[in-house]
Amino acid sequence: MPAEISAEIIDEIADNEPFAPFARWLEAAMRSEPLAETMMLATATRDGVPSVRAVLLKGADAQGLVFYTNLESRKAEELRENPRAALCFHWKSLGRQIRVQGRVASAGAEEADAYFATRVRDSQIGAWASAQSRPLESRAVLEARFAEFRDKYAAQERVSRPANWAGYRVRPERFEFWQERPFRLHDRVVFVREGEAWRKGRLYP
Ligand SMILES: Cc1cc2nc3c(=O)[nH]c(=O)nc-3n(C[C@H](O)[C@H](O)[C@H](O)COP(=O)(O)O)c2cc1C
Protein backbone atom coordinates (compact mmCIF):
# COMPACT_ATOMS: atom_id res chain seq x y z
CA MET A 1 0.00 0.00 0.00
CA PRO A 2 1.44 3.46 -0.89
CA ALA A 3 2.69 5.41 2.09
CA GLU A 4 0.13 8.21 1.44
CA ILE A 5 -2.75 5.84 2.13
CA SER A 6 -2.87 6.14 5.87
CA ALA A 7 -5.55 5.18 8.33
CA GLU A 8 -6.54 8.84 8.64
CA ILE A 9 -10.24 8.47 7.85
CA ILE A 10 -10.59 5.58 10.27
CA ASP A 11 -9.40 7.93 13.00
CA GLU A 12 -11.54 10.72 11.59
CA ILE A 13 -14.69 8.60 11.73
CA ALA A 14 -14.10 6.52 14.83
CA ASP A 15 -17.71 7.17 15.85
CA ASN A 16 -20.37 4.47 16.13
CA GLU A 17 -23.04 6.77 14.74
CA PRO A 18 -23.03 9.18 11.78
CA PHE A 19 -24.34 12.44 13.23
CA ALA A 20 -21.20 13.54 15.04
CA PRO A 21 -18.90 12.99 12.02
CA PHE A 22 -21.54 14.63 9.81
CA ALA A 23 -21.47 17.73 12.04
CA ARG A 24 -17.65 17.78 12.01
CA TRP A 25 -17.42 17.47 8.21
CA LEU A 26 -20.10 20.13 7.70
CA GLU A 27 -18.32 22.50 10.07
CA ALA A 28 -15.00 21.93 8.27
CA ALA A 29 -16.74 22.55 4.92
CA MET A 30 -18.35 25.78 6.20
CA ARG A 31 -14.89 27.03 7.11
CA SER A 32 -13.51 25.92 3.77
CA GLU A 33 -15.98 27.05 1.08
CA PRO A 34 -19.03 29.24 0.46
CA LEU A 35 -22.54 27.78 0.64
CA ALA A 36 -21.22 24.52 2.07
CA GLU A 37 -24.70 23.83 3.44
CA THR A 38 -25.93 23.23 -0.13
CA MET A 39 -27.17 19.69 -0.70
CA MET A 40 -28.56 17.96 -3.75
CA LEU A 41 -32.00 16.58 -2.97
CA ALA A 42 -33.25 13.67 -5.05
CA THR A 43 -36.90 12.68 -5.04
CA ALA A 44 -38.93 10.41 -7.28
CA THR A 45 -42.49 10.02 -8.42
CA ARG A 46 -44.61 7.05 -7.39
CA ASP A 47 -43.42 5.34 -10.59
CA GLY A 48 -39.79 5.93 -9.72
CA VAL A 49 -39.03 8.78 -12.16
CA PRO A 50 -36.24 10.68 -10.36
CA SER A 51 -35.53 14.41 -10.13
CA VAL A 52 -32.79 16.29 -8.34
CA ARG A 53 -32.10 19.90 -7.29
CA ALA A 54 -30.09 21.89 -4.77
CA VAL A 55 -31.59 22.99 -1.45
CA LEU A 56 -30.03 24.47 1.69
CA LEU A 57 -29.63 22.50 4.89
CA LYS A 58 -31.27 24.54 7.64
CA GLY A 59 -31.05 22.17 10.58
CA ALA A 60 -29.37 18.90 11.46
CA ASP A 61 -29.50 16.72 14.54
CA ALA A 62 -30.17 13.09 15.41
CA GLN A 63 -33.79 13.56 14.30
CA GLY A 64 -32.73 14.37 10.76
CA LEU A 65 -31.76 16.95 8.16
CA VAL A 66 -34.14 19.85 7.55
CA PHE A 67 -34.76 21.97 4.45
CA TYR A 68 -37.50 24.47 3.56
CA THR A 69 -39.47 24.78 0.37
CA ASN A 70 -42.82 25.39 -1.28
CA LEU A 71 -45.38 22.66 -0.64
CA GLU A 72 -46.77 23.02 -4.17
CA SER A 73 -43.38 22.57 -5.84
CA ARG A 74 -42.45 19.57 -7.92
CA LYS A 75 -40.30 18.16 -5.11
CA ALA A 76 -43.16 18.48 -2.62
CA GLU A 77 -45.55 16.77 -5.01
CA GLU A 78 -43.10 13.92 -5.42
CA LEU A 79 -42.60 13.66 -1.68
CA ARG A 80 -46.34 13.36 -1.18
CA GLU A 81 -46.40 10.47 -3.65
CA ASN A 82 -43.22 8.89 -2.40
CA PRO A 83 -41.91 10.17 0.97
CA ARG A 84 -38.31 9.09 0.47
CA ALA A 85 -35.34 11.19 -0.49
CA ALA A 86 -31.61 11.05 -1.09
CA LEU A 87 -29.24 13.92 -0.31
CA CYS A 88 -25.73 14.56 -1.53
CA PHE A 89 -23.22 17.13 -0.29
CA HIS A 90 -20.07 17.67 -2.35
CA TRP A 91 -17.25 19.73 -0.92
CA LYS A 92 -14.72 20.25 -3.72
CA SER A 93 -12.22 22.09 -1.55
CA LEU A 94 -11.97 19.09 0.80
CA GLY A 95 -12.42 16.27 -1.72
CA ARG A 96 -15.37 15.03 0.30
CA GLN A 97 -18.88 13.82 -0.35
CA ILE A 98 -21.64 12.79 2.05
CA ARG A 99 -24.65 10.86 0.83
CA VAL A 100 -27.78 10.39 2.94
CA GLN A 101 -31.00 8.53 2.29
CA GLY A 102 -34.11 8.25 4.35
CA ARG A 103 -37.80 8.81 4.83
CA VAL A 104 -39.14 12.33 4.76
CA ALA A 105 -41.68 13.93 7.10
CA SER A 106 -43.00 17.43 7.64
CA ALA A 107 -40.84 19.48 10.00
CA GLY A 108 -43.95 20.99 11.61
CA ALA A 109 -45.53 24.44 11.64
CA GLU A 110 -43.76 25.72 14.73
CA GLU A 111 -40.30 25.01 13.33
CA ALA A 112 -41.25 26.51 9.97
CA ASP A 113 -42.61 29.67 11.65
CA ALA A 114 -39.43 30.04 13.68
CA TYR A 115 -37.16 29.67 10.65
CA PHE A 116 -39.34 31.87 8.40
CA ALA A 117 -39.12 34.63 11.00
CA THR A 118 -35.30 34.66 10.66
CA ARG A 119 -35.40 35.32 6.91
CA VAL A 120 -34.83 38.83 5.62
CA ARG A 121 -38.10 40.60 4.89
CA ASP A 122 -37.72 40.62 1.10
CA SER A 123 -37.07 36.87 1.10
CA GLN A 124 -40.26 36.45 3.13
CA ILE A 125 -42.10 38.53 0.51
CA GLY A 126 -40.43 36.43 -2.18
CA ALA A 127 -41.90 33.28 -0.65
CA TRP A 128 -45.37 34.81 -1.07
CA ALA A 129 -44.63 35.90 -4.64
CA SER A 130 -43.34 32.58 -5.95
CA ALA A 131 -45.68 29.82 -7.06
CA GLN A 132 -42.63 27.58 -7.13
CA SER A 133 -42.39 25.13 -10.06
CA ARG A 134 -45.51 26.53 -11.81
CA PRO A 135 -45.19 27.97 -15.34
CA LEU A 136 -44.37 31.70 -15.35
CA GLU A 137 -45.16 33.85 -18.41
CA SER A 138 -42.42 36.38 -17.84
CA ARG A 139 -40.00 37.87 -15.33
CA ALA A 140 -42.26 40.95 -15.24
CA VAL A 141 -45.13 38.89 -13.81
CA LEU A 142 -42.92 37.64 -10.97
CA GLU A 143 -41.72 41.15 -10.20
CA ALA A 144 -45.30 42.47 -10.25
CA ARG A 145 -46.36 39.77 -7.78
CA PHE A 146 -43.41 40.66 -5.55
CA ALA A 147 -44.42 44.35 -5.62
CA GLU A 148 -48.02 43.39 -4.87
CA PHE A 149 -47.08 41.41 -1.75
CA ARG A 150 -44.63 44.08 -0.65
CA ASP A 151 -47.47 46.62 -0.75
CA LYS A 152 -49.84 44.24 0.98
CA TYR A 153 -47.44 43.79 3.90
CA ALA A 154 -46.16 47.40 3.93
CA ALA A 155 -48.25 48.37 6.94
CA GLN A 156 -47.49 45.18 8.88
CA GLU A 157 -44.47 44.76 11.04
CA ARG A 158 -44.33 41.00 10.53
CA VAL A 159 -44.69 39.03 7.31
CA SER A 160 -46.56 35.82 8.12
CA ARG A 161 -45.40 32.49 6.72
CA PRO A 162 -47.37 31.37 3.66
CA ALA A 163 -49.24 28.15 4.47
CA ASN A 164 -47.62 26.53 1.44
CA TRP A 165 -44.07 27.24 2.61
CA ALA A 166 -42.70 24.74 5.09
CA GLY A 167 -39.94 22.41 6.13
CA TYR A 168 -39.19 18.76 5.57
CA ARG A 169 -37.02 16.53 7.71
CA VAL A 170 -35.12 13.66 6.11
CA ARG A 171 -34.69 10.96 8.75
CA PRO A 172 -31.51 9.18 7.68
CA GLU A 173 -31.46 5.42 7.27
CA ARG A 174 -28.09 5.42 5.59
CA PHE A 175 -25.09 7.77 5.55
CA GLU A 176 -22.00 7.48 3.41
CA PHE A 177 -18.81 9.47 3.97
CA TRP A 178 -16.48 9.65 0.98
CA GLN A 179 -12.97 11.01 1.20
CA GLU A 180 -10.80 11.52 -1.84
CA ARG A 181 -7.48 9.66 -1.56
CA PRO A 182 -4.50 9.25 -3.87
CA PHE A 183 -4.59 6.77 -6.76
CA ARG A 184 -8.38 6.65 -6.65
CA LEU A 185 -8.16 4.53 -3.53
CA HIS A 186 -10.84 6.69 -1.95
CA ASP A 187 -12.33 5.94 1.45
CA ARG A 188 -16.01 5.14 1.77
CA VAL A 189 -17.47 4.67 5.22
CA VAL A 190 -21.12 3.69 5.44
CA PHE A 191 -23.57 3.71 8.35
CA VAL A 192 -26.84 1.79 8.00
CA ARG A 193 -29.56 2.26 10.60
CA GLU A 194 -30.61 -0.86 12.46
CA GLY A 195 -33.39 0.20 14.82
CA GLU A 196 -31.81 2.72 17.15
CA ALA A 197 -28.27 1.53 16.39
CA TRP A 198 -26.03 1.91 13.34
CA ARG A 199 -24.07 -0.75 11.47
CA LYS A 200 -20.82 0.67 10.15
CA GLY A 201 -18.75 -0.64 7.28
CA ARG A 202 -16.57 0.21 4.31
CA LEU A 203 -17.12 -0.02 0.57
CA TYR A 204 -14.61 -0.36 -2.23
CA PRO A 205 -14.17 3.01 -3.91
C1 LIG B 1 -27.48 26.80 -3.98
C2 LIG B 1 -28.97 26.64 -4.13
C3 LIG B 1 -29.76 26.56 -2.99
C4 LIG B 1 -31.13 26.39 -3.10
N1 LIG B 1 -31.87 26.26 -1.95
C5 LIG B 1 -33.20 26.03 -2.04
C6 LIG B 1 -33.96 25.77 -0.85
O1 LIG B 1 -33.44 25.73 0.28
N2 LIG B 1 -35.29 25.54 -1.00
C7 LIG B 1 -35.89 25.53 -2.24
O2 LIG B 1 -37.11 25.32 -2.30
N3 LIG B 1 -35.20 25.73 -3.37
C8 LIG B 1 -33.87 25.98 -3.29
N4 LIG B 1 -33.14 26.17 -4.44
C9 LIG B 1 -33.83 26.10 -5.76
C10 LIG B 1 -34.02 24.63 -6.13
O3 LIG B 1 -32.80 24.07 -6.61
C11 LIG B 1 -35.13 24.42 -7.18
O4 LIG B 1 -34.88 25.22 -8.32
C12 LIG B 1 -36.51 24.77 -6.65
O5 LIG B 1 -36.67 24.35 -5.30
C13 LIG B 1 -37.60 24.12 -7.49
O6 LIG B 1 -37.41 22.72 -7.52
P1 LIG B 1 -38.57 21.69 -7.91
O7 LIG B 1 -39.28 22.28 -9.10
O8 LIG B 1 -37.87 20.41 -8.25
O9 LIG B 1 -39.48 21.53 -6.73
C14 LIG B 1 -31.74 26.33 -4.38
C15 LIG B 1 -30.95 26.41 -5.52
C16 LIG B 1 -29.59 26.56 -5.41
C17 LIG B 1 -28.75 26.62 -6.66
PDB file of C-alpha atoms and ligand atoms in Angstrom:
ATOM      1  CA  MET A   1       0.000   0.000   0.000  1.00  0.00           C
ATOM      2  CA  PRO A   2       1.436   3.457  -0.894  1.00  0.00           C
ATOM      3  CA  ALA A   3       2.687   5.409   2.087  1.00  0.00           C
ATOM      4  CA  GLU A   4       0.135   8.211   1.440  1.00  0.00           C
ATOM      5  CA  ILE A   5      -2.746   5.844   2.129  1.00  0.00           C
ATOM      6  CA  SER A   6      -2.874   6.145   5.873  1.00  0.00           C
ATOM      7  CA  ALA A   7      -5.552   5.178   8.333  1.00  0.00           C
ATOM      8  CA  GLU A   8      -6.543   8.843   8.636  1.00  0.00           C
ATOM      9  CA  ILE A   9     -10.238   8.467   7.852  1.00  0.00           C
ATOM     10  CA  ILE A  10     -10.588   5.585  10.273  1.00  0.00           C
ATOM     11  CA  ASP A  11      -9.395   7.926  13.001  1.00  0.00           C
ATOM     12  CA  GLU A  12     -11.540  10.722  11.590  1.00  0.00           C
ATOM     13  CA  ILE A  13     -14.692   8.599  11.726  1.00  0.00           C
ATOM     14  CA  ALA A  14     -14.102   6.518  14.827  1.00  0.00           C
ATOM     15  CA  ASP A  15     -17.705   7.168  15.845  1.00  0.00           C
ATOM     16  CA  ASN A  16     -20.371   4.466  16.135  1.00  0.00           C
ATOM     17  CA  GLU A  17     -23.041   6.765  14.738  1.00  0.00           C
ATOM     18  CA  PRO A  18     -23.033   9.175  11.782  1.00  0.00           C
ATOM     19  CA  PHE A  19     -24.338  12.443  13.226  1.00  0.00           C
ATOM     20  CA  ALA A  20     -21.197  13.545  15.043  1.00  0.00           C
ATOM     21  CA  PRO A  21     -18.898  12.988  12.022  1.00  0.00           C
ATOM     22  CA  PHE A  22     -21.536  14.633   9.811  1.00  0.00           C
ATOM     23  CA  ALA A  23     -21.471  17.728  12.043  1.00  0.00           C
ATOM     24  CA  ARG A  24     -17.653  17.779  12.007  1.00  0.00           C
ATOM     25  CA  TRP A  25     -17.423  17.475   8.207  1.00  0.00           C
ATOM     26  CA  LEU A  26     -20.098  20.130   7.703  1.00  0.00           C
ATOM     27  CA  GLU A  27     -18.317  22.500  10.070  1.00  0.00           C
ATOM     28  CA  ALA A  28     -15.000  21.927   8.272  1.00  0.00           C
ATOM     29  CA  ALA A  29     -16.736  22.548   4.920  1.00  0.00           C
ATOM     30  CA  MET A  30     -18.354  25.780   6.205  1.00  0.00           C
ATOM     31  CA  ARG A  31     -14.886  27.031   7.115  1.00  0.00           C
ATOM     32  CA  SER A  32     -13.508  25.919   3.769  1.00  0.00           C
ATOM     33  CA  GLU A  33     -15.976  27.054   1.081  1.00  0.00           C
ATOM     34  CA  PRO A  34     -19.034  29.244   0.462  1.00  0.00           C
ATOM     35  CA  LEU A  35     -22.541  27.781   0.643  1.00  0.00           C
ATOM     36  CA  ALA A  36     -21.220  24.524   2.072  1.00  0.00           C
ATOM     37  CA  GLU A  37     -24.703  23.825   3.437  1.00  0.00           C
ATOM     38  CA  THR A  38     -25.934  23.226  -0.131  1.00  0.00           C
ATOM     39  CA  MET A  39     -27.169  19.685  -0.705  1.00  0.00           C
ATOM     40  CA  MET A  40     -28.558  17.959  -3.747  1.00  0.00           C
ATOM     41  CA  LEU A  41     -31.999  16.579  -2.967  1.00  0.00           C
ATOM     42  CA  ALA A  42     -33.247  13.670  -5.055  1.00  0.00           C
ATOM     43  CA  THR A  43     -36.897  12.684  -5.036  1.00  0.00           C
ATOM     44  CA  ALA A  44     -38.933  10.413  -7.283  1.00  0.00           C
ATOM     45  CA  THR A  45     -42.494  10.015  -8.424  1.00  0.00           C
ATOM     46  CA  ARG A  46     -44.606   7.049  -7.388  1.00  0.00           C
ATOM     47  CA  ASP A  47     -43.421   5.341 -10.589  1.00  0.00           C
ATOM     48  CA  GLY A  48     -39.787   5.930  -9.715  1.00  0.00           C
ATOM     49  CA  VAL A  49     -39.026   8.777 -12.158  1.00  0.00           C
ATOM     50  CA  PRO A  50     -36.239  10.684 -10.365  1.00  0.00           C
ATOM     51  CA  SER A  51     -35.533  14.407 -10.132  1.00  0.00           C
ATOM     52  CA  VAL A  52     -32.794  16.293  -8.336  1.00  0.00           C
ATOM     53  CA  ARG A  53     -32.100  19.903  -7.289  1.00  0.00           C
ATOM     54  CA  ALA A  54     -30.094  21.891  -4.774  1.00  0.00           C
ATOM     55  CA  VAL A  55     -31.589  22.989  -1.446  1.00  0.00           C
ATOM     56  CA  LEU A  56     -30.033  24.474   1.688  1.00  0.00           C
ATOM     57  CA  LEU A  57     -29.630  22.500   4.886  1.00  0.00           C
ATOM     58  CA  LYS A  58     -31.275  24.538   7.644  1.00  0.00           C
ATOM     59  CA  GLY A  59     -31.053  22.166  10.582  1.00  0.00           C
ATOM     60  CA  ALA A  60     -29.374  18.904  11.459  1.00  0.00           C
ATOM     61  CA  ASP A  61     -29.502  16.722  14.539  1.00  0.00           C
ATOM     62  CA  ALA A  62     -30.168  13.093  15.408  1.00  0.00           C
ATOM     63  CA  GLN A  63     -33.791  13.560  14.297  1.00  0.00           C
ATOM     64  CA  GLY A  64     -32.730  14.372  10.757  1.00  0.00           C
ATOM     65  CA  LEU A  65     -31.758  16.951   8.162  1.00  0.00           C
ATOM     66  CA  VAL A  66     -34.141  19.852   7.549  1.00  0.00           C
ATOM     67  CA  PHE A  67     -34.757  21.974   4.453  1.00  0.00           C
ATOM     68  CA  TYR A  68     -37.499  24.466   3.558  1.00  0.00           C
ATOM     69  CA  THR A  69     -39.466  24.781   0.374  1.00  0.00           C
ATOM     70  CA  ASN A  70     -42.820  25.392  -1.278  1.00  0.00           C
ATOM     71  CA  LEU A  71     -45.384  22.656  -0.645  1.00  0.00           C
ATOM     72  CA  GLU A  72     -46.767  23.021  -4.173  1.00  0.00           C
ATOM     73  CA  SER A  73     -43.381  22.572  -5.842  1.00  0.00           C
ATOM     74  CA  ARG A  74     -42.455  19.575  -7.917  1.00  0.00           C
ATOM     75  CA  LYS A  75     -40.301  18.159  -5.110  1.00  0.00           C
ATOM     76  CA  ALA A  76     -43.162  18.481  -2.623  1.00  0.00           C
ATOM     77  CA  GLU A  77     -45.552  16.767  -5.011  1.00  0.00           C
ATOM     78  CA  GLU A  78     -43.098  13.922  -5.422  1.00  0.00           C
ATOM     79  CA  LEU A  79     -42.598  13.658  -1.677  1.00  0.00           C
ATOM     80  CA  ARG A  80     -46.343  13.364  -1.178  1.00  0.00           C
ATOM     81  CA  GLU A  81     -46.401  10.470  -3.654  1.00  0.00           C
ATOM     82  CA  ASN A  82     -43.218   8.894  -2.399  1.00  0.00           C
ATOM     83  CA  PRO A  83     -41.911  10.173   0.971  1.00  0.00           C
ATOM     84  CA  ARG A  84     -38.308   9.093   0.472  1.00  0.00           C
ATOM     85  CA  ALA A  85     -35.335  11.191  -0.485  1.00  0.00           C
ATOM     86  CA  ALA A  86     -31.614  11.053  -1.086  1.00  0.00           C
ATOM     87  CA  LEU A  87     -29.241  13.917  -0.309  1.00  0.00           C
ATOM     88  CA  CYS A  88     -25.726  14.562  -1.526  1.00  0.00           C
ATOM     89  CA  PHE A  89     -23.219  17.133  -0.291  1.00  0.00           C
ATOM     90  CA  HIS A  90     -20.072  17.666  -2.346  1.00  0.00           C
ATOM     91  CA  TRP A  91     -17.251  19.735  -0.919  1.00  0.00           C
ATOM     92  CA  LYS A  92     -14.719  20.250  -3.715  1.00  0.00           C
ATOM     93  CA  SER A  93     -12.217  22.093  -1.545  1.00  0.00           C
ATOM     94  CA  LEU A  94     -11.967  19.094   0.798  1.00  0.00           C
ATOM     95  CA  GLY A  95     -12.418  16.272  -1.716  1.00  0.00           C
ATOM     96  CA  ARG A  96     -15.370  15.032   0.296  1.00  0.00           C
ATOM     97  CA  GLN A  97     -18.879  13.825  -0.351  1.00  0.00           C
ATOM     98  CA  ILE A  98     -21.640  12.794   2.045  1.00  0.00           C
ATOM     99  CA  ARG A  99     -24.654  10.864   0.834  1.00  0.00           C
ATOM    100  CA  VAL A 100     -27.780  10.385   2.938  1.00  0.00           C
ATOM    101  CA  GLN A 101     -31.000   8.525   2.289  1.00  0.00           C
ATOM    102  CA  GLY A 102     -34.114   8.254   4.346  1.00  0.00           C
ATOM    103  CA  ARG A 103     -37.798   8.807   4.828  1.00  0.00           C
ATOM    104  CA  VAL A 104     -39.144  12.334   4.758  1.00  0.00           C
ATOM    105  CA  ALA A 105     -41.677  13.930   7.104  1.00  0.00           C
ATOM    106  CA  SER A 106     -42.996  17.433   7.636  1.00  0.00           C
ATOM    107  CA  ALA A 107     -40.836  19.477  10.004  1.00  0.00           C
ATOM    108  CA  GLY A 108     -43.947  20.990  11.605  1.00  0.00           C
ATOM    109  CA  ALA A 109     -45.533  24.440  11.636  1.00  0.00           C
ATOM    110  CA  GLU A 110     -43.755  25.720  14.732  1.00  0.00           C
ATOM    111  CA  GLU A 111     -40.299  25.012  13.328  1.00  0.00           C
ATOM    112  CA  ALA A 112     -41.246  26.511   9.967  1.00  0.00           C
ATOM    113  CA  ASP A 113     -42.605  29.665  11.651  1.00  0.00           C
ATOM    114  CA  ALA A 114     -39.425  30.041  13.681  1.00  0.00           C
ATOM    115  CA  TYR A 115     -37.165  29.670  10.650  1.00  0.00           C
ATOM    116  CA  PHE A 116     -39.340  31.873   8.402  1.00  0.00           C
ATOM    117  CA  ALA A 117     -39.122  34.633  11.005  1.00  0.00           C
ATOM    118  CA  THR A 118     -35.303  34.663  10.664  1.00  0.00           C
ATOM    119  CA  ARG A 119     -35.401  35.320   6.913  1.00  0.00           C
ATOM    120  CA  VAL A 120     -34.834  38.832   5.615  1.00  0.00           C
ATOM    121  CA  ARG A 121     -38.099  40.602   4.891  1.00  0.00           C
ATOM    122  CA  ASP A 122     -37.723  40.621   1.104  1.00  0.00           C
ATOM    123  CA  SER A 123     -37.072  36.870   1.102  1.00  0.00           C
ATOM    124  CA  GLN A 124     -40.255  36.451   3.135  1.00  0.00           C
ATOM    125  CA  ILE A 125     -42.103  38.527   0.514  1.00  0.00           C
ATOM    126  CA  GLY A 126     -40.433  36.428  -2.176  1.00  0.00           C
ATOM    127  CA  ALA A 127     -41.898  33.276  -0.650  1.00  0.00           C
ATOM    128  CA  TRP A 128     -45.369  34.814  -1.074  1.00  0.00           C
ATOM    129  CA  ALA A 129     -44.629  35.900  -4.642  1.00  0.00           C
ATOM    130  CA  SER A 130     -43.336  32.580  -5.945  1.00  0.00           C
ATOM    131  CA  ALA A 131     -45.676  29.816  -7.057  1.00  0.00           C
ATOM    132  CA  GLN A 132     -42.634  27.578  -7.132  1.00  0.00           C
ATOM    133  CA  SER A 133     -42.387  25.131 -10.065  1.00  0.00           C
ATOM    134  CA  ARG A 134     -45.512  26.531 -11.814  1.00  0.00           C
ATOM    135  CA  PRO A 135     -45.194  27.973 -15.337  1.00  0.00           C
ATOM    136  CA  LEU A 136     -44.369  31.699 -15.354  1.00  0.00           C
ATOM    137  CA  GLU A 137     -45.157  33.849 -18.408  1.00  0.00           C
ATOM    138  CA  SER A 138     -42.417  36.385 -17.839  1.00  0.00           C
ATOM    139  CA  ARG A 139     -39.998  37.866 -15.325  1.00  0.00           C
ATOM    140  CA  ALA A 140     -42.259  40.952 -15.236  1.00  0.00           C
ATOM    141  CA  VAL A 141     -45.134  38.887 -13.809  1.00  0.00           C
ATOM    142  CA  LEU A 142     -42.920  37.638 -10.969  1.00  0.00           C
ATOM    143  CA  GLU A 143     -41.723  41.154 -10.200  1.00  0.00           C
ATOM    144  CA  ALA A 144     -45.299  42.468 -10.252  1.00  0.00           C
ATOM    145  CA  ARG A 145     -46.357  39.772  -7.778  1.00  0.00           C
ATOM    146  CA  PHE A 146     -43.410  40.664  -5.555  1.00  0.00           C
ATOM    147  CA  ALA A 147     -44.421  44.349  -5.616  1.00  0.00           C
ATOM    148  CA  GLU A 148     -48.023  43.393  -4.871  1.00  0.00           C
ATOM    149  CA  PHE A 149     -47.083  41.414  -1.751  1.00  0.00           C
ATOM    150  CA  ARG A 150     -44.629  44.085  -0.646  1.00  0.00           C
ATOM    151  CA  ASP A 151     -47.466  46.620  -0.754  1.00  0.00           C
ATOM    152  CA  LYS A 152     -49.839  44.237   0.982  1.00  0.00           C
ATOM    153  CA  TYR A 153     -47.443  43.789   3.899  1.00  0.00           C
ATOM    154  CA  ALA A 154     -46.159  47.398   3.926  1.00  0.00           C
ATOM    155  CA  ALA A 155     -48.245  48.371   6.942  1.00  0.00           C
ATOM    156  CA  GLN A 156     -47.490  45.179   8.884  1.00  0.00           C
ATOM    157  CA  GLU A 157     -44.473  44.763  11.044  1.00  0.00           C
ATOM    158  CA  ARG A 158     -44.326  40.996  10.528  1.00  0.00           C
ATOM    159  CA  VAL A 159     -44.686  39.028   7.312  1.00  0.00           C
ATOM    160  CA  SER A 160     -46.561  35.821   8.121  1.00  0.00           C
ATOM    161  CA  ARG A 161     -45.397  32.491   6.723  1.00  0.00           C
ATOM    162  CA  PRO A 162     -47.370  31.369   3.664  1.00  0.00           C
ATOM    163  CA  ALA A 163     -49.240  28.151   4.467  1.00  0.00           C
ATOM    164  CA  ASN A 164     -47.618  26.534   1.444  1.00  0.00           C
ATOM    165  CA  TRP A 165     -44.069  27.244   2.608  1.00  0.00           C
ATOM    166  CA  ALA A 166     -42.701  24.736   5.095  1.00  0.00           C
ATOM    167  CA  GLY A 167     -39.939  22.405   6.129  1.00  0.00           C
ATOM    168  CA  TYR A 168     -39.190  18.760   5.573  1.00  0.00           C
ATOM    169  CA  ARG A 169     -37.021  16.526   7.713  1.00  0.00           C
ATOM    170  CA  VAL A 170     -35.123  13.663   6.113  1.00  0.00           C
ATOM    171  CA  ARG A 171     -34.688  10.964   8.752  1.00  0.00           C
ATOM    172  CA  PRO A 172     -31.510   9.178   7.679  1.00  0.00           C
ATOM    173  CA  GLU A 173     -31.464   5.421   7.266  1.00  0.00           C
ATOM    174  CA  ARG A 174     -28.090   5.424   5.587  1.00  0.00           C
ATOM    175  CA  PHE A 175     -25.091   7.773   5.551  1.00  0.00           C
ATOM    176  CA  GLU A 176     -21.997   7.478   3.414  1.00  0.00           C
ATOM    177  CA  PHE A 177     -18.813   9.468   3.975  1.00  0.00           C
ATOM    178  CA  TRP A 178     -16.478   9.647   0.981  1.00  0.00           C
ATOM    179  CA  GLN A 179     -12.973  11.013   1.205  1.00  0.00           C
ATOM    180  CA  GLU A 180     -10.798  11.518  -1.837  1.00  0.00           C
ATOM    181  CA  ARG A 181      -7.475   9.664  -1.563  1.00  0.00           C
ATOM    182  CA  PRO A 182      -4.497   9.254  -3.873  1.00  0.00           C
ATOM    183  CA  PHE A 183      -4.585   6.769  -6.757  1.00  0.00           C
ATOM    184  CA  ARG A 184      -8.376   6.647  -6.651  1.00  0.00           C
ATOM    185  CA  LEU A 185      -8.158   4.531  -3.529  1.00  0.00           C
ATOM    186  CA  HIS A 186     -10.838   6.688  -1.951  1.00  0.00           C
ATOM    187  CA  ASP A 187     -12.330   5.944   1.452  1.00  0.00           C
ATOM    188  CA  ARG A 188     -16.010   5.144   1.767  1.00  0.00           C
ATOM    189  CA  VAL A 189     -17.470   4.670   5.223  1.00  0.00           C
ATOM    190  CA  VAL A 190     -21.123   3.692   5.440  1.00  0.00           C
ATOM    191  CA  PHE A 191     -23.573   3.706   8.353  1.00  0.00           C
ATOM    192  CA  VAL A 192     -26.838   1.791   7.998  1.00  0.00           C
ATOM    193  CA  ARG A 193     -29.560   2.263  10.597  1.00  0.00           C
ATOM    194  CA  GLU A 194     -30.613  -0.858  12.459  1.00  0.00           C
ATOM    195  CA  GLY A 195     -33.389   0.197  14.820  1.00  0.00           C
ATOM    196  CA  GLU A 196     -31.814   2.723  17.147  1.00  0.00           C
ATOM    197  CA  ALA A 197     -28.271   1.534  16.394  1.00  0.00           C
ATOM    198  CA  TRP A 198     -26.032   1.906  13.341  1.00  0.00           C
ATOM    199  CA  ARG A 199     -24.066  -0.751  11.473  1.00  0.00           C
ATOM    200  CA  LYS A 200     -20.822   0.671  10.152  1.00  0.00           C
ATOM    201  CA  GLY A 201     -18.745  -0.644   7.277  1.00  0.00           C
ATOM    202  CA  ARG A 202     -16.575   0.205   4.306  1.00  0.00           C
ATOM    203  CA  LEU A 203     -17.123  -0.022   0.575  1.00  0.00           C
ATOM    204  CA  TYR A 204     -14.614  -0.362  -2.234  1.00  0.00           C
ATOM    205  CA  PRO A 205     -14.169   3.007  -3.912  1.00  0.00           C
TER     206      PRO A 205
HETATM  207  C1  LIG B   1     -27.483  26.798  -3.984  1.00  0.00           C
HETATM  208  C2  LIG B   1     -28.972  26.638  -4.132  1.00  0.00           C
HETATM  209  C3  LIG B   1     -29.759  26.560  -2.990  1.00  0.00           C
HETATM  210  C4  LIG B   1     -31.127  26.387  -3.100  1.00  0.00           C
HETATM  211  N1  LIG B   1     -31.873  26.262  -1.948  1.00  0.00           N
HETATM  212  C5  LIG B   1     -33.201  26.031  -2.039  1.00  0.00           C
HETATM  213  C6  LIG B   1     -33.963  25.772  -0.851  1.00  0.00           C
HETATM  214  O1  LIG B   1     -33.442  25.734   0.279  1.00  0.00           O
HETATM  215  N2  LIG B   1     -35.294  25.540  -1.004  1.00  0.00           N
HETATM  216  C7  LIG B   1     -35.893  25.529  -2.236  1.00  0.00           C
HETATM  217  O2  LIG B   1     -37.107  25.322  -2.302  1.00  0.00           O
HETATM  218  N3  LIG B   1     -35.195  25.732  -3.368  1.00  0.00           N
HETATM  219  C8  LIG B   1     -33.868  25.979  -3.293  1.00  0.00           C
HETATM  220  N4  LIG B   1     -33.135  26.170  -4.443  1.00  0.00           N
HETATM  221  C9  LIG B   1     -33.829  26.097  -5.759  1.00  0.00           C
HETATM  222  C10 LIG B   1     -34.024  24.633  -6.133  1.00  0.00           C
HETATM  223  O3  LIG B   1     -32.801  24.073  -6.606  1.00  0.00           O
HETATM  224  C11 LIG B   1     -35.128  24.420  -7.181  1.00  0.00           C
HETATM  225  O4  LIG B   1     -34.880  25.221  -8.323  1.00  0.00           O
HETATM  226  C12 LIG B   1     -36.515  24.765  -6.646  1.00  0.00           C
HETATM  227  O5  LIG B   1     -36.668  24.354  -5.301  1.00  0.00           O
HETATM  228  C13 LIG B   1     -37.601  24.119  -7.493  1.00  0.00           C
HETATM  229  O6  LIG B   1     -37.406  22.724  -7.515  1.00  0.00           O
HETATM  230  P1  LIG B   1     -38.571  21.694  -7.914  1.00  0.00           P
HETATM  231  O7  LIG B   1     -39.281  22.281  -9.101  1.00  0.00           O
HETATM  232  O8  LIG B   1     -37.867  20.407  -8.251  1.00  0.00           O
HETATM  233  O9  LIG B   1     -39.476  21.534  -6.731  1.00  0.00           O
HETATM  234  C14 LIG B   1     -31.741  26.326  -4.378  1.00  0.00           C
HETATM  235  C15 LIG B   1     -30.946  26.409  -5.517  1.00  0.00           C
HETATM  236  C16 LIG B   1     -29.588  26.560  -5.408  1.00  0.00           C
HETATM  237  C17 LIG B   1     -28.747  26.619  -6.660  1.00  0.00           C
END
